[in-house]
Coordinates of C-alpha atoms in Angstrom, one line a residue:
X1 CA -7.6 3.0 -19.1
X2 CA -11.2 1.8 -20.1
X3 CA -10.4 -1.0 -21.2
X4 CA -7.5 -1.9 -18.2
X5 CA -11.2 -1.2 -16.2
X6 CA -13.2 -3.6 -17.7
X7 CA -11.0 -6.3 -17.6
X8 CA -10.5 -5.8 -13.7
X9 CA -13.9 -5.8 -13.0
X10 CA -14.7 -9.1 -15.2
X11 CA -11.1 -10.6 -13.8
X12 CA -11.3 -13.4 -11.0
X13 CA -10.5 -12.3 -7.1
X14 CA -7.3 -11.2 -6.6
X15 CA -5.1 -8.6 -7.9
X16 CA -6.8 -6.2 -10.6
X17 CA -10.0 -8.2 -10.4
X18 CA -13.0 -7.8 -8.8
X19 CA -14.9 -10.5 -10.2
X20 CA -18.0 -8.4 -10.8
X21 CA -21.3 -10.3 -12.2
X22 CA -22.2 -8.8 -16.0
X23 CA -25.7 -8.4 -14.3
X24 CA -24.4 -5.7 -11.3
X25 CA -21.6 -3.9 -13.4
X26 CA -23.8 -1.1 -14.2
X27 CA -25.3 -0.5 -10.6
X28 CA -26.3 3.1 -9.4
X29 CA -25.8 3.7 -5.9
X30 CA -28.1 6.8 -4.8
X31 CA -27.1 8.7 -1.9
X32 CA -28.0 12.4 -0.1
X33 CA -24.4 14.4 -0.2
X34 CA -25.4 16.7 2.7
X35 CA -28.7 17.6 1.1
X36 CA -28.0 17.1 -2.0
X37 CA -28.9 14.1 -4.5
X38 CA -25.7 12.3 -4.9
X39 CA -24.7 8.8 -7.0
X40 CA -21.9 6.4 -7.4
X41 CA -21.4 3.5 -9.7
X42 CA -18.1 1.0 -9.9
X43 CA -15.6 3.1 -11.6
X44 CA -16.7 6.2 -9.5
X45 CA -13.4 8.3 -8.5
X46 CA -13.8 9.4 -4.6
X47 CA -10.6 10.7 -4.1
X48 CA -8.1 12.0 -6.1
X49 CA -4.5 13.8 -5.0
X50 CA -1.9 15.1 -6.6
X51 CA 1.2 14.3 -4.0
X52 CA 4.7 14.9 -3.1
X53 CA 6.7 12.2 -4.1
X54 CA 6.9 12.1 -8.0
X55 CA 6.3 15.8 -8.9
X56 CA 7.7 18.6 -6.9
X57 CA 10.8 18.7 -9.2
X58 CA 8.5 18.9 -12.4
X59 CA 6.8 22.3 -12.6
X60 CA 5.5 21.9 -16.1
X61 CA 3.1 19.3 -14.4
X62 CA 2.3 21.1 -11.3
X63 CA 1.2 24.7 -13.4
X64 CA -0.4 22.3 -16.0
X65 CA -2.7 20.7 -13.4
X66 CA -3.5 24.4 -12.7
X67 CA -4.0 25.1 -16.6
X68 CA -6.3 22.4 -16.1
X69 CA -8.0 23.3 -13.1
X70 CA -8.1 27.4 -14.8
X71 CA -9.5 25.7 -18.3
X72 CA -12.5 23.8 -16.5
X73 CA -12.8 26.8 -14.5
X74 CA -13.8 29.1 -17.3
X75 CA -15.9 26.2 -19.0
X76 CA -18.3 26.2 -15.9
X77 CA -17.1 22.5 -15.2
X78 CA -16.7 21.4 -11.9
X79 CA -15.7 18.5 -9.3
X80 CA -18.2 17.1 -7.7
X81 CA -18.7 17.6 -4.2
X82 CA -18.3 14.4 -2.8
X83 CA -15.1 13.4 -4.4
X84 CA -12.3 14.3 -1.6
X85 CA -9.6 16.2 -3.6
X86 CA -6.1 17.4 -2.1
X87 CA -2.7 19.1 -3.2
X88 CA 0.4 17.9 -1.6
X89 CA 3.2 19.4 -2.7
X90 CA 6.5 17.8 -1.6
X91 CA 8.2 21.7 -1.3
X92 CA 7.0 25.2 -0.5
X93 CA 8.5 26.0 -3.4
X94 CA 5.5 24.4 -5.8
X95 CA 3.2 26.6 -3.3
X96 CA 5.1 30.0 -4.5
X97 CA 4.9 29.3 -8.2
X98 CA 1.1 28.3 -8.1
X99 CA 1.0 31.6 -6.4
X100 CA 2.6 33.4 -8.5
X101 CA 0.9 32.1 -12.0
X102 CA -1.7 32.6 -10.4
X103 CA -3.2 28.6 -10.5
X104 CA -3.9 28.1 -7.0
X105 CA -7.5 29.9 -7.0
X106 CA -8.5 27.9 -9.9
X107 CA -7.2 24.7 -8.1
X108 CA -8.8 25.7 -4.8
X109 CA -12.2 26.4 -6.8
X110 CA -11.8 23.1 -7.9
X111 CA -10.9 21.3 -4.1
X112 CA -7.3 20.8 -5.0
X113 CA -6.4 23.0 -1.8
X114 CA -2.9 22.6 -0.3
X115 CA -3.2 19.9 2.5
X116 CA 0.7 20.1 3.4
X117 CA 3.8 19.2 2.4
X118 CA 5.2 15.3 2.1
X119 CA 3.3 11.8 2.2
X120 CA -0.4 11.7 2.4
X121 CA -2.6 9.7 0.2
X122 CA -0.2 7.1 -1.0
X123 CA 0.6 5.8 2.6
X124 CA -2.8 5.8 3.5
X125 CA -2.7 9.4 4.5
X126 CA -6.3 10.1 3.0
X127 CA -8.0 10.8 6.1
X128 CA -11.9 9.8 6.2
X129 CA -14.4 9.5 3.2
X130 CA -17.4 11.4 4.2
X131 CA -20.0 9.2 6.1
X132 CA -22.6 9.6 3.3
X133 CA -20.0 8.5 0.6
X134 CA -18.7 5.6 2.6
X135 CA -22.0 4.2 3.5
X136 CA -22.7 4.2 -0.1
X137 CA -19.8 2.1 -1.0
X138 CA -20.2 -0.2 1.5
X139 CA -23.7 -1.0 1.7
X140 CA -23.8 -1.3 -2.1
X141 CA -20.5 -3.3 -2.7
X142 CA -19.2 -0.6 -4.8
X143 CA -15.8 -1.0 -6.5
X144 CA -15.0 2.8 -6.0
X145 CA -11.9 4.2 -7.5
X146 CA -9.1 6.9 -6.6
X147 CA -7.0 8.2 -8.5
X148 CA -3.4 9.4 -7.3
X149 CA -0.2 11.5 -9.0
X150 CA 1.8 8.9 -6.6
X151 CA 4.0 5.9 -7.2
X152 CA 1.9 3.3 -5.2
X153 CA -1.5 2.4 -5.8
X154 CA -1.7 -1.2 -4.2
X155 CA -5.4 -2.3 -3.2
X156 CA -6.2 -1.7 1.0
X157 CA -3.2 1.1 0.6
X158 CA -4.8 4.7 -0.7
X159 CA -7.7 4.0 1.6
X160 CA -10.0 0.9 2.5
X161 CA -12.9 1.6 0.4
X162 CA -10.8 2.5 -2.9
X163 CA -10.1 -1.3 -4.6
X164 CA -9.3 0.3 -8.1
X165 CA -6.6 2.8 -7.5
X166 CA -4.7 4.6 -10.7
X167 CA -1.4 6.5 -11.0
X168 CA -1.6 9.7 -13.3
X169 CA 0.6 12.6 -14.2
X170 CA -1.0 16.2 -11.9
X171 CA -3.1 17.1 -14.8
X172 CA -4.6 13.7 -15.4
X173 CA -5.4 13.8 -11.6
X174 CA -7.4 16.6 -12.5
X175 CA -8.8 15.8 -15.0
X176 CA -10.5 12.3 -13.5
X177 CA -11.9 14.3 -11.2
X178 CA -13.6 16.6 -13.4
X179 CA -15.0 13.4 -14.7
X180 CA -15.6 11.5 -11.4
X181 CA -15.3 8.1 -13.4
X182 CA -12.5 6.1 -14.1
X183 CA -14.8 3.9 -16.8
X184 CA -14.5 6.7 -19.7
X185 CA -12.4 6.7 -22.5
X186 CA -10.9 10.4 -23.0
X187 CA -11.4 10.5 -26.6
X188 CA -14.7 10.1 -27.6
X189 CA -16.6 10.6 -24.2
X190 CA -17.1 14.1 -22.7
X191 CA -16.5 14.4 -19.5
X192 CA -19.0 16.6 -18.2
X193 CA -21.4 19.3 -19.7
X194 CA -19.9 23.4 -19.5
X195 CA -22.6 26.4 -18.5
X196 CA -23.9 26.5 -22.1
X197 CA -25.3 23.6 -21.6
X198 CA -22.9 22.2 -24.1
X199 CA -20.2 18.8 -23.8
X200 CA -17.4 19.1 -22.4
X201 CA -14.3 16.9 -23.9
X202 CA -11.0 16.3 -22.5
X203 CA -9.0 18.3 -25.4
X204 CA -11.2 21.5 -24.4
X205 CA -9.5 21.3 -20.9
X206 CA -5.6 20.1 -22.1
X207 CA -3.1 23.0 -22.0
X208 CA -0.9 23.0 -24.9
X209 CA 2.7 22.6 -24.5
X210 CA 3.1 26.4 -25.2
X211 CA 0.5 27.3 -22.7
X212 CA 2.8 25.2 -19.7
X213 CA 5.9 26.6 -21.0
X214 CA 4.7 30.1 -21.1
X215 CA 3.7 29.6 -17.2
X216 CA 7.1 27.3 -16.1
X217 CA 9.0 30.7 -17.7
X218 CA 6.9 33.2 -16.1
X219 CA 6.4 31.9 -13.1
X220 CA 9.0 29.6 -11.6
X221 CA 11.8 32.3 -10.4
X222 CA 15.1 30.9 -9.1
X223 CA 14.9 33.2 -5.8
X224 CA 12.2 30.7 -4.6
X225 CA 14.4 28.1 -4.2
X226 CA 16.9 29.6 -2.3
X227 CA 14.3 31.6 0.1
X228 CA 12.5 28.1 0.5
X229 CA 15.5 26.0 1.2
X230 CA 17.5 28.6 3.3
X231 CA 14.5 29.1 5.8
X232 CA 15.3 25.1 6.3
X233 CA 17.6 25.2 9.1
X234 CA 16.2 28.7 10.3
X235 CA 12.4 29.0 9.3
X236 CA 11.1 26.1 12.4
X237 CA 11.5 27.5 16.1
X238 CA 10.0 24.4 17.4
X239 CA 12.2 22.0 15.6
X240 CA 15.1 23.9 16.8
X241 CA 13.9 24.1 20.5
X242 CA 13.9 20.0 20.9
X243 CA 16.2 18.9 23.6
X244 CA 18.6 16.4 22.3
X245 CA 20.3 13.7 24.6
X246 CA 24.0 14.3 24.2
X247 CA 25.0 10.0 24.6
X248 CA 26.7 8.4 22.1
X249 CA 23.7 5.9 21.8
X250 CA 20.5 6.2 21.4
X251 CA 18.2 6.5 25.0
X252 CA 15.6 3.9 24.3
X253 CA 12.1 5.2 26.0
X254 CA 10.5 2.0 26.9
X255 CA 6.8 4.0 26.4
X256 CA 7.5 5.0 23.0
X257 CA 4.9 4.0 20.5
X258 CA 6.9 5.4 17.8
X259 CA 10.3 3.9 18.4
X260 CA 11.1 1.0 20.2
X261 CA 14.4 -0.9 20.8
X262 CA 13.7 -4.1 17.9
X263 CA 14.9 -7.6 19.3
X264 CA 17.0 -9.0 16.0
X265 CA 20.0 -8.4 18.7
X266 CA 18.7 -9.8 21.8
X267 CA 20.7 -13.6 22.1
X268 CA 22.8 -12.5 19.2
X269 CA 26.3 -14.1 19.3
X270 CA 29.9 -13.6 18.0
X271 CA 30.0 -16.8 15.9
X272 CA 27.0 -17.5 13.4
X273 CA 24.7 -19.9 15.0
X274 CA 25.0 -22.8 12.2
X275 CA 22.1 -24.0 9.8
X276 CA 18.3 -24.5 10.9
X277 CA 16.4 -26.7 8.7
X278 CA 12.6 -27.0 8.9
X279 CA 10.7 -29.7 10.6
X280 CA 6.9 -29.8 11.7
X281 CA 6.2 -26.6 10.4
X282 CA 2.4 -25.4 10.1
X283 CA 1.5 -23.5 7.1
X284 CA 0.6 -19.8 8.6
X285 CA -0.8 -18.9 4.9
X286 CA -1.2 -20.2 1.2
X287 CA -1.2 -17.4 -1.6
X288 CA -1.8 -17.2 -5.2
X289 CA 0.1 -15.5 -7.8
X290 CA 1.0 -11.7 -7.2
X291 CA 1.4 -11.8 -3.7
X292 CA 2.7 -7.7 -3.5
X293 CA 5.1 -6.4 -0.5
X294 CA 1.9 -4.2 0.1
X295 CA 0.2 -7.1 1.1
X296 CA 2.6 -8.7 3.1
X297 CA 4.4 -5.5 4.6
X298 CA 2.4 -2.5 6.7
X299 CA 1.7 0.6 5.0
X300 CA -1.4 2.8 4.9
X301 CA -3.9 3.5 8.1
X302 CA -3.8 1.2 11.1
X303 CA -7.4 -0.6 10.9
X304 CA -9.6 0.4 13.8
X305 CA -10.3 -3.8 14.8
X306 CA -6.6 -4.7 14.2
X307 CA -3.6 -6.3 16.5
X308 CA -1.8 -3.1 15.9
X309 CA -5.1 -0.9 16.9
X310 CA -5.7 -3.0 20.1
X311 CA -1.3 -2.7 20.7
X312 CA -2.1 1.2 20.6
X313 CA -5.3 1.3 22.6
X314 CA -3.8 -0.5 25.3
X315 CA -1.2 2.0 25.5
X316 CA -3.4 4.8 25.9
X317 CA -3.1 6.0 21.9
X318 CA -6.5 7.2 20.9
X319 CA -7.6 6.4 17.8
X320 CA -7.6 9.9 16.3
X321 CA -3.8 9.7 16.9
X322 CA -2.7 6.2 15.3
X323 CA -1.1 7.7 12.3
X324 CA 0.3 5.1 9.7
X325 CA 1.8 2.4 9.9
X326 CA 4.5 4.3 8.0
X327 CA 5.0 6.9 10.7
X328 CA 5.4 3.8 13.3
X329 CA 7.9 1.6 11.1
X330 CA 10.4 2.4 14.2
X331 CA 8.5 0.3 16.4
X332 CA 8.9 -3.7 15.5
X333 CA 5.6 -4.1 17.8
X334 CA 3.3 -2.2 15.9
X335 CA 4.8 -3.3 12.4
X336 CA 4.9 -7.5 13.6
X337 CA 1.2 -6.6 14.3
X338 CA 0.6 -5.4 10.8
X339 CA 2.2 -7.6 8.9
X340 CA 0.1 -9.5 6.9
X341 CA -2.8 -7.1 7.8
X342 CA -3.8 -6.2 4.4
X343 CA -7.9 -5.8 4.4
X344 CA -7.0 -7.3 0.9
X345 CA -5.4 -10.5 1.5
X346 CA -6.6 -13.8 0.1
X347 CA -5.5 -16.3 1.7
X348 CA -7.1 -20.2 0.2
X349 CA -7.3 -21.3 3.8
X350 CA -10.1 -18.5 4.2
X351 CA -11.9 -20.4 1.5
X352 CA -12.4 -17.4 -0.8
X353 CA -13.3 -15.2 2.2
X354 CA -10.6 -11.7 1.5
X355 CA -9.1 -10.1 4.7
X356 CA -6.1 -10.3 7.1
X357 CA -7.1 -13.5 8.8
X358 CA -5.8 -17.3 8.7
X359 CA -7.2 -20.6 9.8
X360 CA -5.1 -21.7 13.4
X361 CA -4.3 -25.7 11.8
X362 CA -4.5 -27.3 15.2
X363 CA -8.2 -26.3 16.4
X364 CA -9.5 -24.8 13.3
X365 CA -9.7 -21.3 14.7
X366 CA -10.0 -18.4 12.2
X367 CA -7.5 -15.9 14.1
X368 CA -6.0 -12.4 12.9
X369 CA -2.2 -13.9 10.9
X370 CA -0.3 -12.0 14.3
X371 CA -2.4 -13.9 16.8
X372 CA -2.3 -16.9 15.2
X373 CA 1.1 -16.5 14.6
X374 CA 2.0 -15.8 18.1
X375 CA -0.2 -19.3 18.9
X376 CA 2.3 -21.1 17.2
X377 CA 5.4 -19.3 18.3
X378 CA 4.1 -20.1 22.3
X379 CA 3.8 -23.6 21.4
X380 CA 7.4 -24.0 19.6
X381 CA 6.0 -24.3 16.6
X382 CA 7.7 -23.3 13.0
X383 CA 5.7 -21.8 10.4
X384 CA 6.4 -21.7 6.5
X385 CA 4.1 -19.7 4.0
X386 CA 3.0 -21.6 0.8
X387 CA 2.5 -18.8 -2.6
X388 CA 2.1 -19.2 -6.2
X389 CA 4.1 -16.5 -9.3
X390 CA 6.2 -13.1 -8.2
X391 CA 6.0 -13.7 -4.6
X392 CA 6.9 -10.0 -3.1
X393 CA 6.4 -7.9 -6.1
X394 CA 6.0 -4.6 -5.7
X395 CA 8.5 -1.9 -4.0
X396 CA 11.2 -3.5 -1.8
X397 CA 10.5 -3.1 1.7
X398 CA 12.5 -4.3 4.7
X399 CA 9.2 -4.6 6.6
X400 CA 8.0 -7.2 4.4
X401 CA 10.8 -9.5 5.6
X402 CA 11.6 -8.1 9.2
X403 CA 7.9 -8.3 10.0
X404 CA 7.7 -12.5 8.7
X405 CA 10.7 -13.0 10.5
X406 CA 8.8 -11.8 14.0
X407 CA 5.6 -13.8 13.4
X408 CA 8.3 -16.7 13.3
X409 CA 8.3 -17.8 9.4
X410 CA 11.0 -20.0 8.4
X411 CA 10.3 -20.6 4.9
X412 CA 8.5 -19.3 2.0
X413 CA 7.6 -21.9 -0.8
X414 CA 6.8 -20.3 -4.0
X415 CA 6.5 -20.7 -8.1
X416 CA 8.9 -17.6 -8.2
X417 CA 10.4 -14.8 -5.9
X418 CA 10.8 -10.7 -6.9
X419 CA 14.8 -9.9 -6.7
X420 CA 15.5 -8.1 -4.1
X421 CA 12.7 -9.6 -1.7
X422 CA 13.9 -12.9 -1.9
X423 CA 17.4 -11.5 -0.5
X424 CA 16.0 -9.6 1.9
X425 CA 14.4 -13.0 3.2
X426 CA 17.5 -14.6 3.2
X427 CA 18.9 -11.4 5.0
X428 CA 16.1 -12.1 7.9
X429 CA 17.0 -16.0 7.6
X430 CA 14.0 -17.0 6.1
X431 CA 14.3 -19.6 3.4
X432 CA 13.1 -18.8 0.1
X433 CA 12.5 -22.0 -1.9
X434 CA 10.8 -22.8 -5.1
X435 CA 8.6 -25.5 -6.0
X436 CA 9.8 -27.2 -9.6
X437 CA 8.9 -25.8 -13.2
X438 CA 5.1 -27.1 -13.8
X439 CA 4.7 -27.4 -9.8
X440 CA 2.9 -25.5 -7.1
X441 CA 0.7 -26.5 -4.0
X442 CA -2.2 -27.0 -6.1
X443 CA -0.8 -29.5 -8.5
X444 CA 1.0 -31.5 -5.7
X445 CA -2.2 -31.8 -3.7
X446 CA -1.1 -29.5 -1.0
X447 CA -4.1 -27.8 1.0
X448 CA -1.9 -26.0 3.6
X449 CA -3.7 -28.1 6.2
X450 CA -0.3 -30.2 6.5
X451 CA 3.0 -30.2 8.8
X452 CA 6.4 -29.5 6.7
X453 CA 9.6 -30.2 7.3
X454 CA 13.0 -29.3 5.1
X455 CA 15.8 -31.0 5.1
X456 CA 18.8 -28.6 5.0
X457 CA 22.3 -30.4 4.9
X458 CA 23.9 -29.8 8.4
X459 CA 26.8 -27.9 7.7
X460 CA 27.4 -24.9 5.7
X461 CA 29.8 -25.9 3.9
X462 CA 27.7 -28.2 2.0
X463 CA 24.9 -25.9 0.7
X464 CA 25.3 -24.2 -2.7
X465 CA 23.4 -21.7 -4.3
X466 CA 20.8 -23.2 -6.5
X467 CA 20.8 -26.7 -4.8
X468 CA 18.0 -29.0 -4.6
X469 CA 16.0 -30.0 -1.5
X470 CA 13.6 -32.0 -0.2
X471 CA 9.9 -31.1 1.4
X472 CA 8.1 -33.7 3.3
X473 CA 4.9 -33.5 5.2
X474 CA 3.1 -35.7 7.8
X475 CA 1.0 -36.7 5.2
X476 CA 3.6 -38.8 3.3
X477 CA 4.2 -36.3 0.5
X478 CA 7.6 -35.7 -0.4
X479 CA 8.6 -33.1 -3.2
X480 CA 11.7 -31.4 -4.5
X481 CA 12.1 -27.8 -3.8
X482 CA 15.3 -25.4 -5.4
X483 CA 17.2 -23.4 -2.8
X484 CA 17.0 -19.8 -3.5
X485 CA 20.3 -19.0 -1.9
X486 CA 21.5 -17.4 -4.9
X487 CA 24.9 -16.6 -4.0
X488 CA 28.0 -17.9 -2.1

């Protein structure tokens, strides 16, 4: 883990580096914490959770974050105040065996309180840093760290002001806490100092494997699953108060901000409309390698300046109650908005400048990617997005090629495509197409400043998977591209 840190902050821009000067790595940031003398350095853990999705079915990690918690407890070692902690179990039943072991104090002594139940701080469900901690990462360019029992950790996603984000097992979450760094190597450092006055190390605070197995056997009863999951259907008055419409389809509310009717439909005819190529298009974005479906995808908080945050404002949605984009995937308006919304984007037509923006080709404009987008799309224009290695990594995500698909992409040139994103692509009718072995836009000279067009053959019949093509643009280059229709 110490090492994985150090090479992030030394790497170049761009995912897992932060390009840090050797001069600023070891920068104190001094702050008040309501009253109190506080500091943060790069490395600094401001928020750790232990969440629903990867743990509620493993009790011998939930009690040993609690043995954890008990052990640190008893050694006088605490978490600092200003690093926001949280317990998110996905079921009540994790609640009743914490209970019941009798964990939960020494978790709560330690800020791990139960938040509620389901997503939080992997969809950008964090809430707010505390204005004092926040200030101090901003103003002092801080590369401040969470870390997360989750199974996403993609930069902009946990929360803005987190770039180093880490996935650990409920103990471990605990345990970088305790430690408020993620720049310490578990073996030889100690990770705080107990009430004796004496150094605290990681195996003082690790539960044996007896110790969790003594707890799992004590404490997790099988009557708390069936009290928890029977109470499903009966334990929620509200939930089974709701008036539901008795049509066969669904009543589309036109006012909804959550779900709206999406437009894929709209103009949709009985015969397939025949094959599109490519011609004119402007370049809406040129990536680099690792280009994740976090970054192209929404997920995470809705940013206060955004397209999606002026959608909602309009609409009379206060900002208290945007929610995630997550909780809004049901409405195509909000979700167009966001795609390609990622504070973390680097796009080269910013000219190393990170952020969800892109440079408007015909007057130079710098425009949020959905306004400029929507520039093009009012004019008749196509758009294509140039991108370098693994183009889409990350989880699959329909979003990441309904949302494209809306903004009015046509094509996505790359060195190489993840799996299933490229056939979701195709799904949207996007083409994905990659540039030849030892080729990308850099080598052939291509700045993103230039008009493409694709040369499809007109009838379906003639296209087969794997086929070559070629790219022209209104520069006089001309290049050979593989088809990425992969299948009959």
């Amino acid at each position: 883990m110490k090492a994985d840190w150090n090479s992030c902050l030394n790497n170049k821009v761009g995912f897992k580096g932060f390009a840090v000067p050797k001069e600023a790595q070891e920068k104190v940031a001094k702050f008040s914490f309501h009253g109190k003398p506080a500091e943060l350095k790069h490395g600094s853990v401001v928020i750790t959770a232990i969440t629903s999705c990867t743990n509620t079915s493993n009790p011998s990690v939930m009690l040993g974050a609690g043995l954890v918690a008990k052990k640190a407890c008893e050694l006088g070692l605490l978490v600092k105040p200003w690093i926001k902690t949280s317990l998110a179990p996905g079921s009540g039943v994790v609640t009743k065996y914490l209970l019941q072991s009798g964990l939960q104090e020494y978790l709560n002594k330690q800020g791990f309180h139960i938040v509620g139940y389901g997503c939080t701080t992997c969809i950008g469900n964090s809430g707010e840093l505390d204005e004092s901690v926040a200030s101090a990462i901003s103003e002092n360019d801080i590369i401040a760290a969470a870390v997360l029992s989750g199974n996403r950790n993609f930069e902009g996603r946990v929360h803005a002001l987190t770039r180093a984000n880490y996935l650990a097992s409920p103990p471990l979450v605990v345990a970088y806490a305790l430690a408020g760094t993620v720049d310490i190597d578990f073996d030889k450092e100690p990770i705080g100092t107990g009430k004796d006055g004496k150094s605290i190390f990681f195996k003082d605070i690790w539960p044996s494997s007896e110790e969790v197995a003594e707890a799992v056997q004590s404490s997790v009863l099988p009557d708390m699953f069936r009290s928890t999951y029977q109470a499903i259907t009966k334990g929620n008055p509200m939930w089974n108060q709701l008036q539901v419409p008795s049509s066969t389809l669904y009543t589309w509310d036109p006012n909804s901000t959550y779900i709206h009717e999406p437009p894929y439909f709209k103009n949709m005819t009985m015969e397939p409309p025949g094959v599109h190529g490519v011609k004119d298009a402007y370049c809406l974005l040129n990536f680099g390698d690792s280009i994740t479906t976090d970054h192209i995808s929404p997920a995470g908080s809705i940013h206060r300046d955004s397209p999606a945050a002026k959608f909602l404002l309009d609409r009379g949605v206060e900002r208290k109650d945007f929610n995630s984009y997550g909780s809004r995937r049901g409405n195509d308006e909000v979700m167009a908005r966001g795609t390609f919304a990622n504070i973390r984007l680097v796009n080269k037509l910013l000219n190393g400048e990170v952020g969800p923006k892109t440079i408007h080709v015909p007057t130079g404009e710098k425009l949020y990617v959905f306004d400029a987008a929507m520039r093009y799309k009012d004019a008749g224009h196509d758009t294509i997005v140039l991108a370098g290695a693994e183009y889409g990594s990350g989880s699959s995500r329909d979003w990441a090629a309904k949302g494209p698909m809306l903004l009015g992409v046509k094509a996505v040139i790359a060195k190489s495509f993840e799996r299933i994103h490229r056939s979701n692509l195709v799904g949207m009718g996007i083409i994905p197409l990659c540039f030849k072995s030892g080729e990308d836009a850099d080598t052939l000279g291509l700045t993103g400043h230039e008009r493409y067009t694709i040369d499809l053959p007109n009838k379906i019949s003639d296209i087969r998977p794997g086929q070559d093509v070629t790219v022209t643009t209104n520069n006089g280059k001309s290049f050979t591209c593989t088809v990425r229709f992969d299948t009959e």
